[in-house]
Amino acid sequence: MVSGVKHEQIREAARLYAQAERGAIYWGMGISQLAHGTASALALIHLAFLTGHVGREGTGLNPLRGQNNVQGSSDMAGCPSTTPVTSASIT
């Protein structure tokens, strides 16, 4: 019990999510800022894919940023550091 949550409760939550007609996952900065943040985010992504909760109305993965301007910029493809062409690649 590393997280403080019993294994049985984690399994039950995963089963409820898997059996839901529609399931969406929303997470904030806490997931990505853990010691194993990438693995934690990938676990959520894998759970959504394995249970079919991607690509249908009312489903999906929704990582929320810590600041609204960063979220809006990312949603609108306006973050220069996350687009295919950055100032470093322009010569």
mmCIF file of C-alpha atoms in Angstrom:
data_model
loop_
_atom_site.group_PDB
_atom_site.id
_atom_site.type_symbol
_atom_site.label_atom_id
_atom_site.label_comp_id
_atom_site.label_asym_id
_atom_site.label_seq_id
_atom_site.Cartn_x
_atom_site.Cartn_y
_atom_site.Cartn_z
ATOM 1 C CA MET A 1 0.000 0.000 0.000
ATOM 2 C CA VAL A 2 2.421 2.639 -1.240
ATOM 3 C CA SER A 3 -0.271 5.240 -1.982
ATOM 4 C CA GLY A 4 -2.209 4.824 1.236
ATOM 5 C CA VAL A 5 -5.129 3.326 -0.715
ATOM 6 C CA LYS A 6 -5.887 -0.361 -0.373
ATOM 7 C CA HIS A 7 -5.232 -2.493 -3.465
ATOM 8 C CA GLU A 8 -8.829 -3.699 -3.458
ATOM 9 C CA GLN A 9 -10.129 -0.115 -3.660
ATOM 10 C CA ILE A 10 -7.846 0.680 -6.596
ATOM 11 C CA ARG A 11 -9.028 -2.432 -8.433
ATOM 12 C CA GLU A 12 -12.673 -1.599 -7.721
ATOM 13 C CA ALA A 13 -12.238 1.961 -9.041
ATOM 14 C CA ALA A 14 -10.610 0.594 -12.210
ATOM 15 C CA ARG A 15 -13.468 -1.886 -12.672
ATOM 16 C CA LEU A 16 -16.102 0.834 -12.252
ATOM 17 C CA TYR A 17 -14.324 2.990 -14.811
ATOM 18 C CA ALA A 18 -13.891 0.084 -17.241
ATOM 19 C CA GLN A 19 -17.558 -0.897 -17.030
ATOM 20 C CA ALA A 20 -18.911 2.636 -17.408
ATOM 21 C CA GLU A 21 -20.715 3.473 -20.643
ATOM 22 C CA ARG A 22 -18.614 6.638 -20.890
ATOM 23 C CA GLY A 23 -15.531 7.505 -18.899
ATOM 24 C CA ALA A 24 -13.318 10.578 -19.024
ATOM 25 C CA ILE A 25 -10.171 11.208 -17.019
ATOM 26 C CA TYR A 26 -9.189 14.712 -15.948
ATOM 27 C CA TRP A 27 -5.941 15.336 -14.110
ATOM 28 C CA GLY A 28 -3.930 18.301 -12.919
ATOM 29 C CA MET A 29 -0.304 19.076 -12.340
ATOM 30 C CA GLY A 30 -0.042 16.694 -9.410
ATOM 31 C CA ILE A 31 0.195 13.682 -11.725
ATOM 32 C CA SER A 32 3.059 15.062 -13.801
ATOM 33 C CA GLN A 33 4.995 16.400 -10.831
ATOM 34 C CA LEU A 34 5.259 13.117 -8.983
ATOM 35 C CA ALA A 35 8.614 11.349 -8.825
ATOM 36 C CA HIS A 36 7.283 8.977 -11.494
ATOM 37 C CA GLY A 37 5.040 11.493 -13.251
ATOM 38 C CA THR A 38 5.502 10.132 -16.754
ATOM 39 C CA ALA A 39 4.655 6.607 -15.613
ATOM 40 C CA SER A 40 1.597 7.923 -13.752
ATOM 41 C CA ALA A 41 0.291 9.783 -16.810
ATOM 42 C CA LEU A 42 0.972 6.758 -19.016
ATOM 43 C CA ALA A 43 -0.958 4.551 -16.591
ATOM 44 C CA LEU A 44 -4.018 6.782 -16.987
ATOM 45 C CA ILE A 45 -3.594 6.824 -20.764
ATOM 46 C CA HIS A 46 -3.244 3.037 -20.911
ATOM 47 C CA LEU A 47 -6.311 2.586 -18.716
ATOM 48 C CA ALA A 48 -8.374 4.771 -21.072
ATOM 49 C CA PHE A 49 -7.165 2.930 -24.173
ATOM 50 C CA LEU A 50 -7.575 -0.537 -22.666
ATOM 51 C CA THR A 51 -11.140 0.197 -21.599
ATOM 52 C CA GLY A 52 -12.224 1.891 -24.833
ATOM 53 C CA HIS A 53 -12.759 5.311 -23.281
ATOM 54 C CA VAL A 54 -11.076 7.238 -26.093
ATOM 55 C CA GLY A 55 -12.504 8.665 -29.306
ATOM 56 C CA ARG A 56 -16.165 8.603 -28.331
ATOM 57 C CA GLU A 57 -18.456 11.327 -27.012
ATOM 58 C CA GLY A 58 -18.110 11.689 -23.255
ATOM 59 C CA THR A 59 -14.782 9.893 -23.099
ATOM 60 C CA GLY A 60 -11.149 10.890 -23.301
ATOM 61 C CA LEU A 61 -8.105 12.156 -21.499
ATOM 62 C CA ASN A 62 -7.943 15.728 -20.295
ATOM 63 C CA PRO A 63 -4.685 16.862 -18.699
ATOM 64 C CA LEU A 64 -5.302 20.287 -17.181
ATOM 65 C CA ARG A 65 -2.443 22.733 -16.859
ATOM 66 C CA GLY A 66 -1.597 24.715 -13.760
ATOM 67 C CA GLN A 67 -2.326 28.075 -15.349
ATOM 68 C CA ASN A 68 -5.211 28.940 -17.624
ATOM 69 C CA ASN A 69 -3.018 30.796 -20.157
ATOM 70 C CA VAL A 70 -0.804 27.743 -20.613
ATOM 71 C CA GLN A 71 -3.878 25.518 -21.041
ATOM 72 C CA GLY A 72 -5.467 27.842 -23.603
ATOM 73 C CA SER A 73 -2.234 28.263 -25.523
ATOM 74 C CA SER A 74 -1.727 24.511 -25.698
ATOM 75 C CA ASP A 75 -5.327 23.865 -26.736
ATOM 76 C CA MET A 76 -4.977 26.389 -29.557
ATOM 77 C CA ALA A 77 -1.494 25.147 -30.606
ATOM 78 C CA GLY A 78 -0.019 28.478 -29.556
ATOM 79 C CA CYS A 79 2.868 27.270 -27.375
ATOM 80 C CA PRO A 80 6.043 27.744 -29.408
ATOM 81 C CA SER A 81 7.870 25.121 -27.372
ATOM 82 C CA THR A 82 5.351 22.417 -28.302
ATOM 83 C CA THR A 83 4.858 23.099 -32.006
ATOM 84 C CA PRO A 84 6.857 21.352 -34.761
ATOM 85 C CA VAL A 85 8.644 24.567 -35.758
ATOM 86 C CA THR A 86 10.391 26.468 -32.965
ATOM 87 C CA SER A 87 12.606 29.500 -33.096
ATOM 88 C CA ALA A 88 15.619 27.203 -32.579
ATOM 89 C CA SER A 89 14.808 25.330 -35.793
ATOM 90 C CA ILE A 90 14.414 28.448 -37.946
ATOM 91 C CA THR A 91 17.655 29.399 -39.705
#
